mmCIF file of C-alpha atoms and ligand atoms in Angstrom:
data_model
loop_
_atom_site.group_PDB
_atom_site.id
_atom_site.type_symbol
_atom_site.label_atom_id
_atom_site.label_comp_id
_atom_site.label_asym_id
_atom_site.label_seq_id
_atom_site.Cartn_x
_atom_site.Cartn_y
_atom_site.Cartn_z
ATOM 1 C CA UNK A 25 0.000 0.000 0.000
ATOM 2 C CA UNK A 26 1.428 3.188 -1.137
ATOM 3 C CA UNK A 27 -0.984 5.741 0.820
ATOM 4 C CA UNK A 28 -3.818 6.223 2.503
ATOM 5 C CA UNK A 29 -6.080 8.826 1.226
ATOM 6 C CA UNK A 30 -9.755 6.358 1.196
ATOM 7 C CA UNK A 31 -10.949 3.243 2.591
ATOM 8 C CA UNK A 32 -10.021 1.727 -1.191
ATOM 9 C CA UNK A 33 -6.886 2.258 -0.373
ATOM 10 C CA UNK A 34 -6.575 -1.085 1.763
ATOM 11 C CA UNK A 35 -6.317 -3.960 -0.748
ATOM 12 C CA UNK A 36 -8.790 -5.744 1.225
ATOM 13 C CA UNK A 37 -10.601 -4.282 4.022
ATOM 14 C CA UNK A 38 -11.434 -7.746 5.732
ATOM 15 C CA UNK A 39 -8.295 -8.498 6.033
ATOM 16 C CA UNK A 40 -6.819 -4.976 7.166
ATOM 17 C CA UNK A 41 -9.657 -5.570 9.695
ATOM 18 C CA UNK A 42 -8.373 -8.780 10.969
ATOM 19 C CA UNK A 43 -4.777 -7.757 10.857
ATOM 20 C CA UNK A 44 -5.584 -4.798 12.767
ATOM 21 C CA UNK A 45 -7.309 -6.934 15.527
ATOM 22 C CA UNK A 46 -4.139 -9.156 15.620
ATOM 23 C CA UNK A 47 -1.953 -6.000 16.456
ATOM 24 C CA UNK A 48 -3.747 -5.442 19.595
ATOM 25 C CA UNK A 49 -2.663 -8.559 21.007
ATOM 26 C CA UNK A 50 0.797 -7.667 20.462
ATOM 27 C CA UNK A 51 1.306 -3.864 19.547
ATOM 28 C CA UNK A 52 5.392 -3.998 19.692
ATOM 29 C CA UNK A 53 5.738 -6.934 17.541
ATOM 30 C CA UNK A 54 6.624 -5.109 14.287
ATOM 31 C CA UNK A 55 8.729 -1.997 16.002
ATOM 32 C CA UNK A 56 11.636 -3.005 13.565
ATOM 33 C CA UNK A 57 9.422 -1.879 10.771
ATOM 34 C CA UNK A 58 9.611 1.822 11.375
ATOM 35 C CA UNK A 59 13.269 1.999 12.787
ATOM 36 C CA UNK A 60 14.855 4.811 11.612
ATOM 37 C CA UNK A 61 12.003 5.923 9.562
ATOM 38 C CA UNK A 62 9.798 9.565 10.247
ATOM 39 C CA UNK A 63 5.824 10.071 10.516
ATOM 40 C CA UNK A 64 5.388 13.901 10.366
ATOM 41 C CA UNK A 65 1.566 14.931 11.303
ATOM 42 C CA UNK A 66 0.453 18.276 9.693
ATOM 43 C CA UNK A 67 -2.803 19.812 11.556
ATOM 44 C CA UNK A 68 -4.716 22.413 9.728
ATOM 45 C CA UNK A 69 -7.508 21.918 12.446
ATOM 46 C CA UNK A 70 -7.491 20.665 15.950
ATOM 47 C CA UNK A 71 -7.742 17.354 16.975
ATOM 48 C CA UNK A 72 -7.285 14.814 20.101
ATOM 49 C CA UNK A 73 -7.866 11.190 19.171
ATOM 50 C CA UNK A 74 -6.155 11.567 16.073
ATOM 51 C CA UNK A 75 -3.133 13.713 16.688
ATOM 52 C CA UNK A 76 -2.449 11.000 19.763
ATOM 53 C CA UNK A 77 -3.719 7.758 18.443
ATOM 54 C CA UNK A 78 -1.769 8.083 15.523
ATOM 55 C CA UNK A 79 1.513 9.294 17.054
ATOM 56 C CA UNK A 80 1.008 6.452 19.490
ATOM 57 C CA UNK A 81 0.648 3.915 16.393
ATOM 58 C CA UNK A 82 3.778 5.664 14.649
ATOM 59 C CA UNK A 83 5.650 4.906 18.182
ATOM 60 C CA UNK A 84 4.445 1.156 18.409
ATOM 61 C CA UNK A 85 6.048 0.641 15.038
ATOM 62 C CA UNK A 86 9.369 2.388 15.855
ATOM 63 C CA UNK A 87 9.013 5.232 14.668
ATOM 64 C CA UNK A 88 9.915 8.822 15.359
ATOM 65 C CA UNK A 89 6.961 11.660 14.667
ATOM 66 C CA UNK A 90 6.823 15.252 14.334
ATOM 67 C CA UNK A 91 3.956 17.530 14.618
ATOM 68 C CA UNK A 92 3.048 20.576 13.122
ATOM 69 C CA UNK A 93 -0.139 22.831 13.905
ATOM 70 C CA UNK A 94 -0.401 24.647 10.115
ATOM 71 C CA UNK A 95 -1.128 27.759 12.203
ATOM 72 C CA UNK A 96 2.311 28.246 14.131
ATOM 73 C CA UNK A 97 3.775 27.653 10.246
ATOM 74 C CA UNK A 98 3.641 30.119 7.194
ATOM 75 C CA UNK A 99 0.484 30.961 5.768
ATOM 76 C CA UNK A 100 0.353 28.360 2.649
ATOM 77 C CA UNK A 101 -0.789 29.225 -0.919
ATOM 78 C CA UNK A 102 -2.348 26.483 -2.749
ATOM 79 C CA UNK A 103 -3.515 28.149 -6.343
ATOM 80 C CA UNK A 104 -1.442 28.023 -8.943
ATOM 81 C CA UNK A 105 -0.078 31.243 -10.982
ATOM 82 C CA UNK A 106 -0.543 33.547 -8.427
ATOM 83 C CA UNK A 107 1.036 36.976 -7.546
ATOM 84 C CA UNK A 108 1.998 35.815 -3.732
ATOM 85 C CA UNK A 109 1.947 39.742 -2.243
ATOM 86 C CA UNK A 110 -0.931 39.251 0.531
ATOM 87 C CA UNK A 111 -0.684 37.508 3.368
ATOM 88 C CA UNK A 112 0.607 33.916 1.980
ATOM 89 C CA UNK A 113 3.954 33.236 2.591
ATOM 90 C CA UNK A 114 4.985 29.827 0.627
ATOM 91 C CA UNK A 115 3.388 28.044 -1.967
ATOM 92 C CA UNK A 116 2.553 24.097 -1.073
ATOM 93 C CA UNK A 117 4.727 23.073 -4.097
ATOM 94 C CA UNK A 118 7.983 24.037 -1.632
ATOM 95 C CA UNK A 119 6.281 23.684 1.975
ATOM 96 C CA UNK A 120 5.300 19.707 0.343
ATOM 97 C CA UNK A 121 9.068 18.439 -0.731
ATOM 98 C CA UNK A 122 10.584 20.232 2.001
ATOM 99 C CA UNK A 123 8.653 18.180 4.297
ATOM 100 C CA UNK A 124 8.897 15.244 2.186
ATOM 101 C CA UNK A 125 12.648 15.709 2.959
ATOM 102 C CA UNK A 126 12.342 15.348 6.970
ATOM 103 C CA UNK A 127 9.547 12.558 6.487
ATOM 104 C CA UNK A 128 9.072 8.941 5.379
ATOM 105 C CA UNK A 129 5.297 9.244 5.321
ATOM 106 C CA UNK A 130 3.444 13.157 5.731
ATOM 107 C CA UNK A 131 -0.274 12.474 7.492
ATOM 108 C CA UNK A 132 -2.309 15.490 6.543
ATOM 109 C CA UNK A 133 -5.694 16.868 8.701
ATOM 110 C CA UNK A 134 -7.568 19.473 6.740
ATOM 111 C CA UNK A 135 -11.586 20.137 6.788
ATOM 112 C CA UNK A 136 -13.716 21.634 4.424
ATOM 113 C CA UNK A 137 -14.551 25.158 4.246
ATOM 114 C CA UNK A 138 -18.261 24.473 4.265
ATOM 115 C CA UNK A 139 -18.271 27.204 1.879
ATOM 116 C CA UNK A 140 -17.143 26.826 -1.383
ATOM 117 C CA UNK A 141 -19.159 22.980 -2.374
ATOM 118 C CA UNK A 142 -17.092 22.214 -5.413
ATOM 119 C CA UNK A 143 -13.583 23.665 -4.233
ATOM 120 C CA UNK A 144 -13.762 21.364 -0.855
ATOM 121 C CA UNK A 145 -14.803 18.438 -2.998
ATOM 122 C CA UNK A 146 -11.894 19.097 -5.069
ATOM 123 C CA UNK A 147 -10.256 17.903 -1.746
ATOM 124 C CA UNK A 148 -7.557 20.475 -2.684
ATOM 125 C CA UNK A 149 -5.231 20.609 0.191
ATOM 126 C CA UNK A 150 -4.538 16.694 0.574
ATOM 127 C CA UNK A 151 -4.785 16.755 -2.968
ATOM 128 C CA UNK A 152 -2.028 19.300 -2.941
ATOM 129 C CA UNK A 153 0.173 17.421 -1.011
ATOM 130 C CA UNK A 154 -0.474 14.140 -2.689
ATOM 131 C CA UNK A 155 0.839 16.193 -6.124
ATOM 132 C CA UNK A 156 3.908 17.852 -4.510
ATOM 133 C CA UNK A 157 5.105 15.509 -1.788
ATOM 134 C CA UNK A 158 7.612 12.428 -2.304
ATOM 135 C CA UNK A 159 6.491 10.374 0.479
ATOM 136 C CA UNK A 160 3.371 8.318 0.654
ATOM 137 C CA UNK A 161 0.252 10.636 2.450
ATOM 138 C CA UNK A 162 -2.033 9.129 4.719
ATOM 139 C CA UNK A 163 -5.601 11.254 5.139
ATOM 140 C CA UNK A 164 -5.818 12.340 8.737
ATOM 141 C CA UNK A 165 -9.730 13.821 8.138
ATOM 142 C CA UNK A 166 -9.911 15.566 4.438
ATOM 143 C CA UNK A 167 -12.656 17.873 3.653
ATOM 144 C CA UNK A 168 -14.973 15.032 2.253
ATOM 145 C CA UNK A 169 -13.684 11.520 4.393
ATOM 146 C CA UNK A 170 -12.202 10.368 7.653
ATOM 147 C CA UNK A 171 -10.877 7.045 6.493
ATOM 148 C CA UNK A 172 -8.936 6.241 9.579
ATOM 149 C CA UNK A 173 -11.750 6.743 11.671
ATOM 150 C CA UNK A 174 -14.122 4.288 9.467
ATOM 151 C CA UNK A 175 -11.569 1.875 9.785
ATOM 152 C CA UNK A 176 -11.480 1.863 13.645
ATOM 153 C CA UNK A 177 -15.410 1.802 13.314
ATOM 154 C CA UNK A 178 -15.129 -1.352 11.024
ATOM 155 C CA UNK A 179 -12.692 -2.848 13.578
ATOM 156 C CA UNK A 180 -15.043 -1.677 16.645
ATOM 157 C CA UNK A 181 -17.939 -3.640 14.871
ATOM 158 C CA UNK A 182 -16.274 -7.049 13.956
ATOM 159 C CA UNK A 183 -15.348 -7.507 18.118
ATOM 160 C CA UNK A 184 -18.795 -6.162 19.398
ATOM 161 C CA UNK A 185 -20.971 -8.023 16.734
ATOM 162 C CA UNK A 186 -23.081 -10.780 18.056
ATOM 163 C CA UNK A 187 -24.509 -11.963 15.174
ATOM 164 C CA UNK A 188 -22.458 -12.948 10.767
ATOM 165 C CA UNK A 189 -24.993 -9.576 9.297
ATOM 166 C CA UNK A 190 -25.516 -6.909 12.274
ATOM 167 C CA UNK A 191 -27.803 -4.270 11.277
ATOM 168 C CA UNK A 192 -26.268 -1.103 11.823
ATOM 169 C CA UNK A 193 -28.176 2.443 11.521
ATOM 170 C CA UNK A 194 -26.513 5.668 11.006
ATOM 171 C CA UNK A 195 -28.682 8.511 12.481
ATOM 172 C CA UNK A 196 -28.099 12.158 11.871
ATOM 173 C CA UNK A 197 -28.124 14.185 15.201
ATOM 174 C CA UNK A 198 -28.451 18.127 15.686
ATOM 175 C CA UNK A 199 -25.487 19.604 16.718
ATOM 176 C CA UNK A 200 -25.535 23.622 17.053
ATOM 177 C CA UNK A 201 -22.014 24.310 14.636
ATOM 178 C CA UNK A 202 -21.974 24.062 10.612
ATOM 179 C CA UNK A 203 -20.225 20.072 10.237
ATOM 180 C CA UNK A 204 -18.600 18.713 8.366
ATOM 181 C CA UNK A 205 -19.850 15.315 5.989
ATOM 182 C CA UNK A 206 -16.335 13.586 6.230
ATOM 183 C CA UNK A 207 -17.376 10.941 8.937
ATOM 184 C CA UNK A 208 -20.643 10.040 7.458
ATOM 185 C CA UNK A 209 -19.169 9.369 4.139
ATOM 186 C CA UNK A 210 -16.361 7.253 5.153
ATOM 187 C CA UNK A 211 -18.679 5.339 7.776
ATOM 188 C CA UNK A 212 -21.522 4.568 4.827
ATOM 189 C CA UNK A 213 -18.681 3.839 2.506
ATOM 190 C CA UNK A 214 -16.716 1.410 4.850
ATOM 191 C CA UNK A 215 -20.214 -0.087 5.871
ATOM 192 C CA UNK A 216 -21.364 -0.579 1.935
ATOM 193 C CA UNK A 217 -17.892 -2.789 1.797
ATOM 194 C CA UNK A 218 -18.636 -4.713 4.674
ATOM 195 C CA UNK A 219 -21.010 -7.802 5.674
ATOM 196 C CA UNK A 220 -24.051 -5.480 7.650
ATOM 197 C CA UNK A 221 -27.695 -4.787 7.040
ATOM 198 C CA UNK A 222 -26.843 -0.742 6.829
ATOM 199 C CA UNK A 223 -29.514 1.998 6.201
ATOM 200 C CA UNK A 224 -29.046 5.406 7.180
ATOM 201 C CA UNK A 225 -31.534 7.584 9.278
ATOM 202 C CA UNK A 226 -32.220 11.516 8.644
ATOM 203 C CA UNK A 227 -34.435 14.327 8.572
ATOM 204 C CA UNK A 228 -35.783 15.286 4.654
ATOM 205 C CA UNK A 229 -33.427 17.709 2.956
ATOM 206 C CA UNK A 230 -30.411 16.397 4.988
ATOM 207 C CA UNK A 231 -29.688 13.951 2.120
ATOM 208 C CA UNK A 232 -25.730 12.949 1.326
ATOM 209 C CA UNK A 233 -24.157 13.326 -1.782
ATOM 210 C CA UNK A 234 -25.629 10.831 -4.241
ATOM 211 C CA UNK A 235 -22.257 9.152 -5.462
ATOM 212 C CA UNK A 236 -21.517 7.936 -1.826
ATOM 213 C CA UNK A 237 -24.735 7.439 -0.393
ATOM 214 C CA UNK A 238 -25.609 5.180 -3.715
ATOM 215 C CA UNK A 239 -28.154 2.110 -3.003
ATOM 216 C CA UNK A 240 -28.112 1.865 0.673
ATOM 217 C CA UNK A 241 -31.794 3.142 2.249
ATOM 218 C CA UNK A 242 -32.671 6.179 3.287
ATOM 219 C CA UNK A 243 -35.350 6.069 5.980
ATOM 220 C CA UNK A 244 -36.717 9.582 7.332
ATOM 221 C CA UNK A 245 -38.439 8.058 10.273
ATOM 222 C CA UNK A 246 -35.679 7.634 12.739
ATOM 223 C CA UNK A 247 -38.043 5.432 14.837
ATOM 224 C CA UNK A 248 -38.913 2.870 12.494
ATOM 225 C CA UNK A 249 -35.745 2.671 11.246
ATOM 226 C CA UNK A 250 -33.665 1.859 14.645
ATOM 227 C CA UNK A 251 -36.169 -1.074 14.932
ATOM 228 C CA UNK A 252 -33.785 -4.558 16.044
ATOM 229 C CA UNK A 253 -30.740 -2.194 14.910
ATOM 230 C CA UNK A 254 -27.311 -3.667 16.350
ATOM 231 C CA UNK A 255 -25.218 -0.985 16.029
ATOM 232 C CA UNK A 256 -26.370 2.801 15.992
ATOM 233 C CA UNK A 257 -23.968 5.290 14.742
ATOM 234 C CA UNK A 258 -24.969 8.697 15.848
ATOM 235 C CA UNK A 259 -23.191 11.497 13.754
ATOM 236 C CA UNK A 260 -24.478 15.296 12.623
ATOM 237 C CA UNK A 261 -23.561 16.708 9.341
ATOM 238 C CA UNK A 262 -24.498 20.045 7.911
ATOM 239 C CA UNK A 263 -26.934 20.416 4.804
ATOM 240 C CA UNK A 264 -25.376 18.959 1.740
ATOM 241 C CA UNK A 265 -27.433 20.491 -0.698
ATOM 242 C CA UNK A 266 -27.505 24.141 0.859
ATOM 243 C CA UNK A 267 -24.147 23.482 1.198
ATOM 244 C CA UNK A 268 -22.679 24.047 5.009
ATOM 245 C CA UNK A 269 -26.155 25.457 6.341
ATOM 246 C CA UNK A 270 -27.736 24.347 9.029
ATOM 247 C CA UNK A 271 -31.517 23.785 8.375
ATOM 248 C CA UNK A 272 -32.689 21.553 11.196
ATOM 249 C CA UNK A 273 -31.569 21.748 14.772
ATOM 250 C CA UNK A 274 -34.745 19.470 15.570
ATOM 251 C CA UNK A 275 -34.010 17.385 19.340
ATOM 252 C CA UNK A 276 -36.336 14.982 18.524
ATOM 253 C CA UNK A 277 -33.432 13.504 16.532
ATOM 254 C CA UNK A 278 -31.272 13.452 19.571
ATOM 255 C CA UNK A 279 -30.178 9.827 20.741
ATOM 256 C CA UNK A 280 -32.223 8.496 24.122
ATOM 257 C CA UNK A 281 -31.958 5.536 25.551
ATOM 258 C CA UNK A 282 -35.204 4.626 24.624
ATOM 259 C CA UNK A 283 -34.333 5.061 21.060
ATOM 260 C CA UNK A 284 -31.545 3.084 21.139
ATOM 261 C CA UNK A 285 -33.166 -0.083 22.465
ATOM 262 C CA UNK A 286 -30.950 -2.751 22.979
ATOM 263 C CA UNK A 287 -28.391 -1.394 19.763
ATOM 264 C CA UNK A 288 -24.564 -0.350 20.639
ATOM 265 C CA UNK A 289 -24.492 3.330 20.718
ATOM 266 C CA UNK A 290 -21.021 4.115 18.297
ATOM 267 C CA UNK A 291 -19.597 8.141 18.018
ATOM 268 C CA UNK A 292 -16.277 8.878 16.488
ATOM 269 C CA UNK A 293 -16.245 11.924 19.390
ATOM 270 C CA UNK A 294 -15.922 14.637 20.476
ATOM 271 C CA UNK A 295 -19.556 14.701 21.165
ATOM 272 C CA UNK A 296 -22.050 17.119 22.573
ATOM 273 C CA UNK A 297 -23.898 15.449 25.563
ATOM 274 C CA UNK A 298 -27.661 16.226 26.024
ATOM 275 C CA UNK A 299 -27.933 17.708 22.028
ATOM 276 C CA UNK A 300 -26.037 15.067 20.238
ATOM 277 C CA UNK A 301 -27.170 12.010 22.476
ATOM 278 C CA UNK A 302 -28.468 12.403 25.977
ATOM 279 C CA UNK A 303 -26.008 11.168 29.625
ATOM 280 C CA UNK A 304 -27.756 8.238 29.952
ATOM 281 C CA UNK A 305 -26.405 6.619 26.643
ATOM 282 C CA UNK A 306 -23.201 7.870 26.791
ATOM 283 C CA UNK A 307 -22.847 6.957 30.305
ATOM 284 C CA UNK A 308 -24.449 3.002 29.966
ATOM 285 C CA UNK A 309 -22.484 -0.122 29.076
ATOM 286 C CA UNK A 310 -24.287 0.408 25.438
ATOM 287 C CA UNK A 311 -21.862 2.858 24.998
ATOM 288 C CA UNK A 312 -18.958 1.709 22.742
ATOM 289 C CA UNK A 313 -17.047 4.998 22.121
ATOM 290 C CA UNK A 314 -14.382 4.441 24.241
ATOM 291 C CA UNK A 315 -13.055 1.609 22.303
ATOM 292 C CA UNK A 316 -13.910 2.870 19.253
ATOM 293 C CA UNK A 317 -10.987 5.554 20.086
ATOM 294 C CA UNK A 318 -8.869 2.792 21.587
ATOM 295 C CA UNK A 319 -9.327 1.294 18.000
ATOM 296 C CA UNK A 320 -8.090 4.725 16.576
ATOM 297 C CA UNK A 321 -4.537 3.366 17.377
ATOM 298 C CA UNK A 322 -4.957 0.286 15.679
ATOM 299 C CA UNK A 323 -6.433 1.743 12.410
ATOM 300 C CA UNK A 324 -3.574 3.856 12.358
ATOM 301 C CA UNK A 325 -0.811 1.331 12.970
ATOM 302 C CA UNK A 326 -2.173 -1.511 10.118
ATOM 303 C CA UNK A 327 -2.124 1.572 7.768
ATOM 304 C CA UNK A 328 1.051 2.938 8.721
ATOM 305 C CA UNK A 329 2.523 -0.887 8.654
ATOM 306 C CA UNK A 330 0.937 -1.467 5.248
ATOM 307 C CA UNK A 331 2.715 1.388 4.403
ATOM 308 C CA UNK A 332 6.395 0.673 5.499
ATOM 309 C CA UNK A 333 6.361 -2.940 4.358
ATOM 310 C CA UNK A 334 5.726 -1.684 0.851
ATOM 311 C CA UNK A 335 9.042 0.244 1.874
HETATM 312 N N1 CP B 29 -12.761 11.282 15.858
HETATM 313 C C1 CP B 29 -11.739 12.134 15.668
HETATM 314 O O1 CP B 29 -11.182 12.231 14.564
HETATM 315 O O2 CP B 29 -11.366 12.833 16.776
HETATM 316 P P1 CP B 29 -10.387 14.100 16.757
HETATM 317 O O3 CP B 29 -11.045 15.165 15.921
HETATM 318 O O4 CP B 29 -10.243 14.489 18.193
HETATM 319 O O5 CP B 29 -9.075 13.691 16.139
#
């Protein structure tokens, strides 16, 4: 594997699953792998489980990391052709093979604006990167998927399930900032490659974009469709189609225990208690979002292995 920019990255995601299970068991076993060998971490937005869990993976493989918050760097200009006399000060063709020079693989985080649709999914800052840098990129959270984080999900799933085909629901929740549609994409995308009943729950208008969303049902009865659900996935997104508005802040769509029934309750956090999903969820034993971060580390070290084997 030569990057890790999308969940069709992994040459099979069944087995990346698996392998990443087995790496729990023994998380040291392959620190010869990255000996010698540098994971730089570029932040253009904040971050907690994946800034650690991903440092922690680098460090279980051997390898030495380096952070950098895009904010304490130069200001970065990504178009081409311009006249660079406002406040950019370096162009990403430089800022990329400099970088490349101090790494062995550059992991990128950088939302969307949420403003301009068809520039975000242009995905032009990892895209940037992926043009200008000389070391494989691994997607940290782009502006339109969290691939990382779907993997851990996918991982989360195959120990908690209980049953070959779980049904798993994602539900949209309110949430009181403009979101971004990065987790929801990768989650329906890894959950379209693997063996679950999946349907996704949301109010009308909140629809996803067409291309990723594809066959899997759309219910807009949130009740009906967490009936016998396994697994429910609770995640807000902003409008799609009035792109990066908020039209519904409805908390009838908030998660309750009742709601849930007997399903898992999965978040990739942070989350908003009491808008997003109420205490008594988040504090029960149906609550599975502590080792869904746990699997964070995991997700990250199979990818970054992958990676380093393929030298
Ligand atoms: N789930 C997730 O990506 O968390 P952070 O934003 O804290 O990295």
């Amino acid at each position: 594997m030569n990057q890790y920019t999308k969940i069709n990255d992994l040459p099979s995601i069944t087995l990346a699953v698996q392998e990443a299970i087995a790496l729990k068991s023994d998380p040291y076993k392959h620190k010869h792998l990255g000996a010698q060998k540098t994971l730089v971490m570029l932040f253009f937005n904040a971050s907690l489980r994946t800034r650690l869990s991903t440092e922690k993976a680098a460090k279980n493989l051997g390898m030495d990391v380096i952070v950098l918050n895009v904010t304490d760097a130069w200001q970065l200009e990504f178009e081409s052709g311009v006249v660079m006399n406002l406040d950019k000060s370096e162009h990403v063709k430089e800022a990329a093979q400099v970088i490349s020079q101090y790494a062995d693989i550059l992991a990128v985080r950088a939302f969307p604006s949420l403003k301009d649709k068809a520039k975000d999914l242009s995905e032009w800052i990892i895209n940037s990167f992926q043009t200008y840098a000389t070391v494989p990129i691994v997607n940290m959270e782009s502006a339109t998927g969290h691939p990382l984080q779907a993997l851990a999900d996918a991982i989360t799933i195959e120990e908690l399930k209980t049953k070959k085909t779980p049904k798993v629901v994602l539900s949209w929740a309110p949430h009181p900032k403009v979101l971004p549609h990065a987790v929801a994409n990768s989650f329906i995308e890894m959950m379209q490659s693997i063996d679950v009943d999946f349907s996704i729950t949301h109010p009308e208008g909140y629809e996803l974009a067409e291309d990723i969303v594809k066959d899997t049902p759309v219910n807009y009865n949130q009740e009906d469709a967490l009936k016998a659900a396994d697994f429910v996935y609770v995640k807000n997104w902003s409008n799609y189609k009035a792109y990066g508005t908020i039209t519904s802040q409805d908390p009838n769509w908030m998660m309750t225990k009742e709601k849930l029934g007997s399903a898992k309750f999965m978040h990739c956090l942070p989350v908003r208690r009491n808008v997003v999903v109420e205490d008594a969820v988040l504090d029960s034993d149906q609550s599975v979002v502590i080792a869904q971060s746990n699997n964070r580390t995991y997700a990250a070290q199979l990818v970054l292995k992958k990676i380093l084997e393929n030298g």
